[in-house]
């Protein structure tokens, strides 16, 4: 049973928060956000530039390295491709990610990324299967509802009093369209065939664009530990994948192309992906940054750097259905990712604090969280201009961020923990 610490003991533990000098051991996490991925690319460009300068100046202690990489959704693609690229890694991965985006002239009238492909054979097969199935025509004609709709329209016309926009639209939906057999057939033909997503990314190894990516190379011991996740619809839990599953501190599966596609299979937009026979969808919906990996590694970590890329300040009033759909996706993503960050870092430091209370010999390793700058003028268009603008502005801001971070380090590369980066309020440690 945990012992209660006195106020003086808790205050002493809290004092160590700002007094601890530690040699950083870092993890980096890349969140999802689709077309906002340029923000993370800009950080990688700034990071590579900084590390190259430190190597050139023979100051390896000032490098910023990450032995643990975590990612969700498009962040997983960026992480895997980055570590597969030759030097300069950031420059080459920027070229690869840019191919996901469409040039502005073509995007203007076809607003879709290059990689979200409609499943044409699947659409044809599912459509014909639905049309030739006798069950598809059950309840198509419902005479009682047709009569009810007719009398409702007649009653509205004769009596009046309901001639306003809201009542008119309600009448058209429920009395004109829903009972109409032709309208019923058209709507059911759109929604009911066995097509679980508007687009498809995984084609069971029958896609040359994906076959060019050799994820097996990530298993080399020279690569850092990489974690991505997906949500298993059969077991209703998050599954985690690692490039070094044998050395992972918890149960993981190897990173495969199926797993990578599943990790970004956003429901409705993309069809689920089967991994080992079970359907999977985007893991960032449940764990935005695959923080489960951090919870199992925090005994060694002292810093978590996070590229959130999605923030509420990026949301704009919608002008059309495209804007509205983007807001639907990104507004919740900004909320859940922010909450995931706060909960994760708070939990890690709370665990350290609790251990320090129960074990007087334990010296807490406070885990700081560094949230990288989010460029608020990034939008959610898969256009090349949006990507380029996001990369360049993020690069400029992250350069300043890295220099500021370095200014707080000693000559040996160690740094003093700052309570402002811990998220845990001082009151939780001081108590009454």
Tab-separated table of C-alpha atoms in Angstrom:
chain	number	residue	atom	x	y	z
A	1	UNK	CA	0.000	0.000	0.000
A	2	UNK	CA	1.388	3.405	-0.957
A	3	UNK	CA	2.520	5.607	1.918
A	4	UNK	CA	1.374	9.193	2.112
A	5	UNK	CA	4.204	11.699	1.904
A	6	UNK	CA	4.289	14.692	4.196
A	7	UNK	CA	4.009	18.173	2.793
A	8	UNK	CA	7.728	18.739	3.359
A	9	UNK	CA	8.600	15.514	1.536
A	10	UNK	CA	6.380	16.406	-1.390
A	11	UNK	CA	7.838	19.904	-1.539
A	12	UNK	CA	11.346	18.433	-1.564
A	13	UNK	CA	10.449	16.162	-4.470
A	14	UNK	CA	8.951	19.088	-6.336
A	15	UNK	CA	12.135	21.083	-5.751
A	16	UNK	CA	14.113	18.460	-7.655
A	17	UNK	CA	12.033	19.240	-10.730
A	18	UNK	CA	13.948	22.433	-11.397
A	19	UNK	CA	17.215	21.198	-9.919
A	20	UNK	CA	17.755	17.988	-11.877
A	21	UNK	CA	20.481	18.084	-14.521
A	22	UNK	CA	20.227	15.123	-16.888
A	23	UNK	CA	21.795	13.777	-20.018
A	24	UNK	CA	18.927	13.762	-22.500
A	25	UNK	CA	17.589	10.540	-23.898
A	26	UNK	CA	14.872	11.499	-26.320
A	27	UNK	CA	11.856	10.156	-28.141
A	28	UNK	CA	10.130	11.951	-30.995
A	29	UNK	CA	6.483	11.583	-31.967
A	30	UNK	CA	4.851	12.555	-35.243
A	31	UNK	CA	1.099	12.978	-35.260
A	32	UNK	CA	-1.413	12.612	-38.060
A	33	UNK	CA	-3.015	15.393	-40.009
A	34	UNK	CA	-2.819	14.367	-43.653
A	35	UNK	CA	-1.924	17.395	-45.765
A	36	UNK	CA	-0.443	19.193	-42.744
A	37	UNK	CA	2.498	16.747	-42.852
A	38	UNK	CA	4.692	19.511	-44.277
A	39	UNK	CA	5.069	20.833	-40.729
A	40	UNK	CA	6.858	17.634	-39.682
A	41	UNK	CA	8.939	17.626	-42.870
A	42	UNK	CA	10.114	21.151	-42.066
A	43	UNK	CA	11.259	19.978	-38.631
A	44	UNK	CA	13.250	17.105	-40.133
A	45	UNK	CA	14.959	19.529	-42.496
A	46	UNK	CA	15.945	21.775	-39.568
A	47	UNK	CA	17.041	18.745	-37.510
A	48	UNK	CA	19.270	17.335	-40.245
A	49	UNK	CA	20.821	20.727	-40.866
A	50	UNK	CA	21.583	21.175	-37.164
A	51	UNK	CA	23.127	17.715	-36.731
A	52	UNK	CA	25.233	18.113	-39.874
A	53	UNK	CA	26.585	21.399	-38.523
A	54	UNK	CA	27.439	19.798	-35.174
A	55	UNK	CA	29.290	16.956	-36.928
A	56	UNK	CA	31.194	19.428	-39.054
A	57	UNK	CA	32.161	21.437	-35.966
A	58	UNK	CA	33.188	18.230	-34.155
A	59	UNK	CA	30.607	18.777	-31.398
A	60	UNK	CA	28.734	15.464	-31.303
A	61	UNK	CA	27.479	16.178	-27.764
A	62	UNK	CA	25.318	18.956	-29.227
A	63	UNK	CA	23.595	16.677	-31.712
A	64	UNK	CA	19.890	16.042	-31.240
A	65	UNK	CA	19.274	12.337	-31.740
A	66	UNK	CA	16.185	10.245	-31.089
A	67	UNK	CA	16.620	6.546	-30.268
A	68	UNK	CA	12.815	6.143	-30.132
A	69	UNK	CA	10.424	7.290	-32.895
A	70	UNK	CA	6.637	7.061	-32.563
A	71	UNK	CA	4.062	8.014	-35.144
A	72	UNK	CA	0.418	7.939	-36.099
A	73	UNK	CA	-1.267	8.111	-39.511
A	74	UNK	CA	0.719	10.161	-42.044
A	75	UNK	CA	3.442	10.556	-39.420
A	76	UNK	CA	4.100	6.826	-39.763
A	77	UNK	CA	4.662	7.162	-43.491
A	78	UNK	CA	7.002	10.075	-42.955
A	79	UNK	CA	8.971	8.247	-40.258
A	80	UNK	CA	9.421	5.045	-42.248
A	81	UNK	CA	10.298	6.790	-45.503
A	82	UNK	CA	12.724	9.136	-43.751
A	83	UNK	CA	14.768	6.269	-42.334
A	84	UNK	CA	14.762	4.459	-45.676
A	85	UNK	CA	16.116	7.490	-47.538
A	86	UNK	CA	19.727	8.060	-48.398
A	87	UNK	CA	21.503	11.208	-47.317
A	88	UNK	CA	20.372	13.930	-47.254
A	89	UNK	CA	17.437	12.147	-45.626
A	90	UNK	CA	15.255	15.193	-45.042
A	91	UNK	CA	15.704	16.429	-48.608
A	92	UNK	CA	14.914	13.051	-50.122
A	93	UNK	CA	11.897	12.333	-47.933
A	94	UNK	CA	10.571	15.799	-48.760
A	95	UNK	CA	10.666	14.868	-52.448
A	96	UNK	CA	8.855	11.595	-51.763
A	97	UNK	CA	6.130	13.089	-49.572
A	98	UNK	CA	5.619	15.865	-52.124
A	99	UNK	CA	4.475	13.228	-54.630
A	100	UNK	CA	1.435	12.627	-52.381
A	101	UNK	CA	0.300	16.170	-53.245
A	102	UNK	CA	-1.268	17.347	-56.499
A	103	UNK	CA	-0.166	20.402	-58.442
A	104	UNK	CA	-2.446	23.355	-57.818
A	105	UNK	CA	-4.017	23.531	-61.282
A	106	UNK	CA	-5.130	19.905	-61.161
A	107	UNK	CA	-6.121	20.049	-57.496
A	108	UNK	CA	-8.386	23.039	-58.139
A	109	UNK	CA	-11.041	20.900	-59.809
A	110	UNK	CA	-10.132	17.479	-58.413
A	111	UNK	CA	-9.297	17.984	-54.712
A	112	UNK	CA	-7.765	14.632	-53.864
A	113	UNK	CA	-4.229	13.434	-53.054
A	114	UNK	CA	-2.468	11.260	-55.606
A	115	UNK	CA	-2.438	8.216	-53.318
A	116	UNK	CA	-6.148	7.960	-52.377
A	117	UNK	CA	-7.288	5.756	-55.233
A	118	UNK	CA	-10.879	4.708	-55.917
A	119	UNK	CA	-11.266	0.950	-55.991
A	120	UNK	CA	-12.680	0.776	-59.526
A	121	UNK	CA	-12.840	-3.053	-59.817
A	122	UNK	CA	-14.308	-3.254	-56.324
A	123	UNK	CA	-16.921	-0.605	-57.098
A	124	UNK	CA	-18.021	-2.425	-60.256
A	125	UNK	CA	-18.147	-5.814	-58.550
A	126	UNK	CA	-20.018	-4.538	-55.487
A	127	UNK	CA	-22.456	-2.522	-57.621
A	128	UNK	CA	-23.419	-5.438	-59.854
A	129	UNK	CA	-23.604	-7.782	-56.886
A	130	UNK	CA	-26.048	-5.429	-55.220
A	131	UNK	CA	-28.164	-4.978	-58.351
A	132	UNK	CA	-28.575	-8.703	-59.063
A	133	UNK	CA	-29.343	-9.609	-55.437
A	134	UNK	CA	-33.154	-10.012	-55.026
A	135	UNK	CA	-32.826	-8.862	-51.405
A	136	UNK	CA	-31.782	-5.428	-52.647
A	137	UNK	CA	-35.335	-4.823	-53.900
A	138	UNK	CA	-37.122	-5.695	-50.676
A	139	UNK	CA	-38.932	-2.730	-49.119
A	140	UNK	CA	-38.231	-0.648	-52.218
A	141	UNK	CA	-41.932	0.119	-52.706
A	142	UNK	CA	-43.836	0.842	-49.483
A	143	UNK	CA	-47.421	1.820	-50.559
A	144	UNK	CA	-48.498	3.039	-47.130
A	145	UNK	CA	-45.552	5.451	-46.916
A	146	UNK	CA	-46.105	6.662	-50.479
A	147	UNK	CA	-49.730	7.442	-49.593
A	148	UNK	CA	-48.671	9.117	-46.347
A	149	UNK	CA	-46.174	11.281	-48.199
A	150	UNK	CA	-48.754	12.256	-50.816
A	151	UNK	CA	-51.286	13.351	-48.201
A	152	UNK	CA	-48.641	15.291	-46.270
A	153	UNK	CA	-47.714	17.230	-49.405
A	154	UNK	CA	-51.370	17.846	-50.236
A	155	UNK	CA	-52.123	18.949	-46.679
A	156	UNK	CA	-49.209	21.396	-46.696
A	157	UNK	CA	-50.280	22.813	-50.046
A	158	UNK	CA	-53.945	23.291	-49.078
A	159	UNK	CA	-53.597	24.518	-45.519
A	160	UNK	CA	-50.479	26.647	-45.748
A	161	UNK	CA	-48.817	27.918	-42.621
A	162	UNK	CA	-45.750	25.716	-43.193
A	163	UNK	CA	-44.282	27.618	-46.115
A	164	UNK	CA	-40.834	28.283	-44.698
A	165	UNK	CA	-37.416	26.930	-45.592
A	166	UNK	CA	-37.100	24.470	-42.713
A	167	UNK	CA	-40.537	22.887	-43.067
A	168	UNK	CA	-40.217	22.758	-46.860
A	169	UNK	CA	-36.915	20.849	-46.706
A	170	UNK	CA	-38.324	18.503	-44.057
A	171	UNK	CA	-41.342	17.831	-46.268
A	172	UNK	CA	-39.218	17.154	-49.346
A	173	UNK	CA	-37.023	14.704	-47.482
A	174	UNK	CA	-39.645	12.701	-45.618
A	175	UNK	CA	-42.673	12.988	-47.937
A	176	UNK	CA	-41.149	13.253	-51.418
A	177	UNK	CA	-37.729	11.611	-51.468
A	178	UNK	CA	-37.723	8.878	-48.818
A	179	UNK	CA	-40.983	7.179	-50.011
A	180	UNK	CA	-40.016	7.518	-53.696
A	181	UNK	CA	-38.869	4.097	-55.044
A	182	UNK	CA	-36.438	5.670	-57.553
A	183	UNK	CA	-34.818	7.847	-54.899
A	184	UNK	CA	-34.669	4.909	-52.491
A	185	UNK	CA	-32.908	2.793	-55.095
A	186	UNK	CA	-30.346	5.492	-55.906
A	187	UNK	CA	-29.478	6.156	-52.275
A	188	UNK	CA	-29.271	2.475	-51.369
A	189	UNK	CA	-27.084	1.828	-54.432
A	190	UNK	CA	-24.668	4.468	-53.135
A	191	UNK	CA	-24.558	3.440	-49.472
A	192	UNK	CA	-25.385	-0.273	-49.279
A	193	UNK	CA	-22.990	-2.130	-51.630
A	194	UNK	CA	-20.045	-3.761	-49.861
A	195	UNK	CA	-17.584	-0.889	-50.265
A	196	UNK	CA	-16.286	0.088	-46.786
A	197	UNK	CA	-14.502	3.269	-47.861
A	198	UNK	CA	-14.467	5.919	-50.575
A	199	UNK	CA	-10.878	5.059	-51.474
A	200	UNK	CA	-8.442	2.236	-51.113
A	201	UNK	CA	-4.729	2.248	-50.294
A	202	UNK	CA	-3.805	-1.401	-49.787
A	203	UNK	CA	-4.235	-3.669	-52.826
A	204	UNK	CA	-2.749	-6.902	-51.479
A	205	UNK	CA	0.719	-6.255	-52.926
A	206	UNK	CA	-0.756	-5.374	-56.314
A	207	UNK	CA	0.352	-1.760	-56.291
A	208	UNK	CA	3.771	-0.912	-57.737
A	209	UNK	CA	3.920	2.379	-55.838
A	210	UNK	CA	3.962	0.482	-52.542
A	211	UNK	CA	6.052	-2.427	-53.755
A	212	UNK	CA	8.987	-0.061	-54.254
A	213	UNK	CA	9.168	0.536	-50.497
A	214	UNK	CA	11.266	-2.115	-48.734
A	215	UNK	CA	10.256	-1.878	-45.087
A	216	UNK	CA	12.464	-4.863	-44.203
A	217	UNK	CA	15.451	-2.513	-44.329
A	218	UNK	CA	14.131	-0.775	-41.221
A	219	UNK	CA	15.019	-3.907	-39.242
A	220	UNK	CA	18.727	-3.065	-39.478
A	221	UNK	CA	20.186	-2.465	-35.986
A	222	UNK	CA	21.534	0.911	-37.097
A	223	UNK	CA	17.990	2.295	-37.278
A	224	UNK	CA	16.316	3.663	-34.131
A	225	UNK	CA	13.272	1.961	-32.655
A	226	UNK	CA	10.178	2.927	-34.659
A	227	UNK	CA	6.619	2.407	-33.441
A	228	UNK	CA	3.361	2.827	-35.360
A	229	UNK	CA	-0.137	1.625	-34.519
A	230	UNK	CA	-3.506	0.652	-35.920
A	231	UNK	CA	-6.873	-0.146	-34.350
A	232	UNK	CA	-7.983	-3.770	-34.566
A	233	UNK	CA	-11.742	-3.959	-35.215
A	234	UNK	CA	-11.819	-7.651	-34.314
A	235	UNK	CA	-10.244	-7.317	-30.858
A	236	UNK	CA	-11.207	-3.664	-30.240
A	237	UNK	CA	-7.707	-2.675	-29.178
A	238	UNK	CA	-4.705	-0.853	-30.585
A	239	UNK	CA	-2.018	-3.017	-32.153
A	240	UNK	CA	1.538	-1.670	-32.128
A	241	UNK	CA	4.172	-2.422	-34.776
A	242	UNK	CA	7.926	-2.045	-34.356
A	243	UNK	CA	10.891	-2.394	-36.688
A	244	UNK	CA	12.750	-4.218	-33.886
A	245	UNK	CA	9.983	-6.360	-32.349
A	246	UNK	CA	12.415	-8.755	-30.663
A	247	UNK	CA	13.955	-5.985	-28.518
A	248	UNK	CA	10.730	-4.057	-27.888
A	249	UNK	CA	9.873	-3.883	-24.157
A	250	UNK	CA	6.323	-5.056	-24.845
A	251	UNK	CA	4.498	-7.204	-27.380
A	252	UNK	CA	4.634	-5.745	-30.896
A	253	UNK	CA	4.388	-6.971	-34.464
A	254	UNK	CA	6.800	-6.255	-37.338
A	255	UNK	CA	6.202	-3.190	-39.482
A	256	UNK	CA	4.796	-4.388	-42.799
A	257	UNK	CA	3.196	-2.547	-45.689
A	258	UNK	CA	-0.212	-3.840	-44.590
A	259	UNK	CA	0.387	-2.420	-41.115
A	260	UNK	CA	1.576	0.925	-42.495
A	261	UNK	CA	-1.495	1.218	-44.723
A	262	UNK	CA	-3.746	0.194	-41.838
A	263	UNK	CA	-2.193	2.845	-39.594
A	264	UNK	CA	-3.589	5.580	-41.872
A	265	UNK	CA	-6.885	3.971	-42.921
A	266	UNK	CA	-9.184	6.793	-41.831
A	267	UNK	CA	-12.764	5.443	-41.733
A	268	UNK	CA	-15.049	6.434	-44.618
A	269	UNK	CA	-12.155	8.072	-46.484
A	270	UNK	CA	-10.138	4.849	-46.771
A	271	UNK	CA	-11.207	1.220	-46.549
A	272	UNK	CA	-10.024	-0.858	-43.581
A	273	UNK	CA	-6.930	-2.995	-44.160
A	274	UNK	CA	-6.729	-6.626	-43.120
A	275	UNK	CA	-3.664	-7.501	-41.063
A	276	UNK	CA	-3.377	-11.217	-40.278
A	277	UNK	CA	-6.989	-11.628	-41.379
A	278	UNK	CA	-8.451	-8.967	-39.053
A	279	UNK	CA	-9.737	-5.571	-40.251
A	280	UNK	CA	-7.768	-2.569	-39.016
A	281	UNK	CA	-8.322	1.187	-39.213
A	282	UNK	CA	-6.261	4.251	-38.354
A	283	UNK	CA	-4.579	3.880	-34.981
A	284	UNK	CA	-4.280	7.624	-34.375
A	285	UNK	CA	-8.030	7.691	-33.753
A	286	UNK	CA	-7.320	6.016	-30.410
A	287	UNK	CA	-3.672	6.878	-29.683
A	288	UNK	CA	-2.639	9.949	-31.663
A	289	UNK	CA	1.136	9.420	-31.445
A	290	UNK	CA	1.476	5.748	-30.482
A	291	UNK	CA	2.354	6.883	-26.966
A	292	UNK	CA	1.917	3.330	-25.765
A	293	UNK	CA	5.554	2.871	-26.743
A	294	UNK	CA	6.616	5.705	-24.437
A	295	UNK	CA	4.831	4.213	-21.446
A	296	UNK	CA	6.967	1.103	-21.870
A	297	UNK	CA	10.230	3.007	-22.409
A	298	UNK	CA	10.002	5.874	-19.945
A	299	UNK	CA	12.541	4.385	-17.520
A	300	UNK	CA	15.248	5.586	-19.910
A	301	UNK	CA	13.635	8.617	-21.546
A	302	UNK	CA	13.969	12.177	-20.288
A	303	UNK	CA	12.459	14.110	-23.228
A	304	UNK	CA	9.606	13.630	-25.670
A	305	UNK	CA	9.596	15.903	-28.728
A	306	UNK	CA	6.219	16.088	-30.438
A	307	UNK	CA	5.221	17.289	-33.894
A	308	UNK	CA	1.502	17.740	-33.423
A	309	UNK	CA	0.907	19.461	-36.849
A	310	UNK	CA	-2.866	19.858	-36.241
A	311	UNK	CA	-4.189	22.655	-34.080
A	312	UNK	CA	-7.506	24.444	-33.570
A	313	UNK	CA	-6.018	27.693	-34.875
A	314	UNK	CA	-5.861	26.119	-38.330
A	315	UNK	CA	-9.641	25.637	-38.530
A	316	UNK	CA	-11.462	28.120	-40.780
A	317	UNK	CA	-15.123	28.795	-41.515
A	318	UNK	CA	-16.102	26.353	-44.290
A	319	UNK	CA	-16.928	27.746	-47.713
A	320	UNK	CA	-17.883	24.439	-49.322
A	321	UNK	CA	-18.298	20.738	-48.577
A	322	UNK	CA	-14.553	20.136	-48.966
A	323	UNK	CA	-13.793	22.619	-46.196
A	324	UNK	CA	-16.558	21.156	-44.047
A	325	UNK	CA	-15.204	17.603	-44.402
A	326	UNK	CA	-11.684	18.776	-43.559
A	327	UNK	CA	-12.966	20.554	-40.461
A	328	UNK	CA	-14.828	17.423	-39.380
A	329	UNK	CA	-11.629	15.384	-39.508
A	330	UNK	CA	-9.105	17.904	-38.266
A	331	UNK	CA	-11.073	19.518	-35.458
A	332	UNK	CA	-11.319	16.263	-33.521
A	333	UNK	CA	-7.710	15.426	-34.444
A	334	UNK	CA	-6.492	18.684	-32.929
A	335	UNK	CA	-8.483	18.044	-29.762
A	336	UNK	CA	-7.530	14.399	-29.231
A	337	UNK	CA	-3.852	14.932	-30.028
A	338	UNK	CA	-3.595	17.809	-27.541
A	339	UNK	CA	-5.305	15.771	-24.841
A	340	UNK	CA	-3.186	12.694	-25.616
A	341	UNK	CA	-0.011	14.741	-25.131
A	342	UNK	CA	-1.116	16.148	-21.813
A	343	UNK	CA	-2.353	12.820	-20.468
A	344	UNK	CA	0.770	10.957	-21.549
A	345	UNK	CA	3.332	13.359	-20.097
A	346	UNK	CA	1.324	13.867	-16.924
A	347	UNK	CA	1.013	10.118	-16.409
A	348	UNK	CA	4.725	9.510	-16.936
A	349	UNK	CA	5.734	12.184	-14.435
A	350	UNK	CA	3.025	11.151	-12.006
A	351	UNK	CA	4.481	7.626	-12.050
A	352	UNK	CA	7.942	9.017	-11.293
A	353	UNK	CA	6.555	11.165	-8.513
A	354	UNK	CA	4.658	8.250	-6.945
A	355	UNK	CA	7.755	6.071	-7.099
A	356	UNK	CA	9.817	8.775	-5.404
A	357	UNK	CA	7.283	8.960	-2.560
A	358	UNK	CA	7.312	5.197	-2.000
A	359	UNK	CA	11.038	4.723	-2.514
A	360	UNK	CA	13.212	7.290	-0.778
A	361	UNK	CA	16.247	6.112	-2.755
A	362	UNK	CA	14.644	6.681	-6.138
A	363	UNK	CA	15.822	9.794	-7.939
A	364	UNK	CA	12.985	10.872	-10.271
A	365	UNK	CA	13.766	11.141	-13.960
A	366	UNK	CA	11.435	13.931	-14.978
A	367	UNK	CA	10.243	13.641	-18.550
A	368	UNK	CA	9.930	16.923	-20.392
A	369	UNK	CA	7.634	17.482	-23.358
A	370	UNK	CA	8.693	19.763	-26.202
A	371	UNK	CA	5.904	20.591	-28.603
A	372	UNK	CA	7.324	21.723	-31.922
A	373	UNK	CA	5.881	24.858	-33.523
A	374	UNK	CA	2.603	24.422	-35.411
A	375	UNK	CA	2.182	26.653	-38.462
A	376	UNK	CA	-1.360	27.979	-38.133
A	377	UNK	CA	-1.703	29.009	-41.808
A	378	UNK	CA	-1.347	25.419	-42.992
A	379	UNK	CA	-4.604	24.253	-44.535
A	380	UNK	CA	-5.860	20.763	-45.287
A	381	UNK	CA	-5.518	20.856	-49.051
A	382	UNK	CA	-3.430	18.212	-50.789
A	383	UNK	CA	-1.967	20.913	-53.030
A	384	UNK	CA	1.740	21.373	-53.672
A	385	UNK	CA	1.618	25.038	-52.701
A	386	UNK	CA	0.216	24.141	-49.272
A	387	UNK	CA	2.924	21.524	-48.774
A	388	UNK	CA	5.761	23.823	-49.829
A	389	UNK	CA	4.487	26.687	-47.702
A	390	UNK	CA	4.134	24.440	-44.645
A	391	UNK	CA	7.605	22.923	-45.044
A	392	UNK	CA	9.370	26.254	-45.481
A	393	UNK	CA	7.608	28.036	-42.632
A	394	UNK	CA	7.996	25.079	-40.263
A	395	UNK	CA	11.688	24.811	-41.152
A	396	UNK	CA	12.220	28.469	-40.287
A	397	UNK	CA	10.421	28.183	-36.945
A	398	UNK	CA	12.000	24.861	-35.954
A	399	UNK	CA	15.477	26.239	-36.588
A	400	UNK	CA	14.791	28.916	-33.990
A	401	UNK	CA	13.288	26.299	-31.664
A	402	UNK	CA	16.363	24.050	-31.840
A	403	UNK	CA	18.742	26.973	-31.203
A	404	UNK	CA	16.701	28.012	-28.198
A	405	UNK	CA	16.753	24.457	-26.861
A	406	UNK	CA	20.519	24.211	-27.347
A	407	UNK	CA	21.098	27.455	-25.478
A	408	UNK	CA	19.887	25.750	-22.300
A	409	UNK	CA	22.432	22.927	-22.428
A	410	UNK	CA	25.795	22.650	-20.707
A	411	UNK	CA	29.040	22.185	-22.625
A	412	UNK	CA	28.698	18.439	-22.200
A	413	UNK	CA	25.194	18.445	-23.691
A	414	UNK	CA	23.308	17.991	-20.395
A	415	UNK	CA	20.439	20.269	-19.435
A	416	UNK	CA	18.502	21.364	-16.376
A	417	UNK	CA	14.906	20.153	-16.187
A	418	UNK	CA	12.319	22.912	-16.466
A	419	UNK	CA	9.049	22.485	-14.610
A	420	UNK	CA	7.182	24.377	-17.321
A	421	UNK	CA	7.801	21.458	-19.699
A	422	UNK	CA	6.354	18.806	-17.376
A	423	UNK	CA	2.638	19.730	-17.554
A	424	UNK	CA	2.166	18.569	-13.970
A	425	UNK	CA	1.072	21.546	-11.882
A	426	UNK	CA	3.258	22.436	-8.927
A	427	UNK	CA	0.231	22.136	-6.618
A	428	UNK	CA	0.098	18.411	-7.337
A	429	UNK	CA	3.551	18.059	-5.810
A	430	UNK	CA	3.466	20.608	-2.984
A	431	UNK	CA	0.043	19.709	-1.629
A	432	UNK	CA	-1.490	21.083	1.567
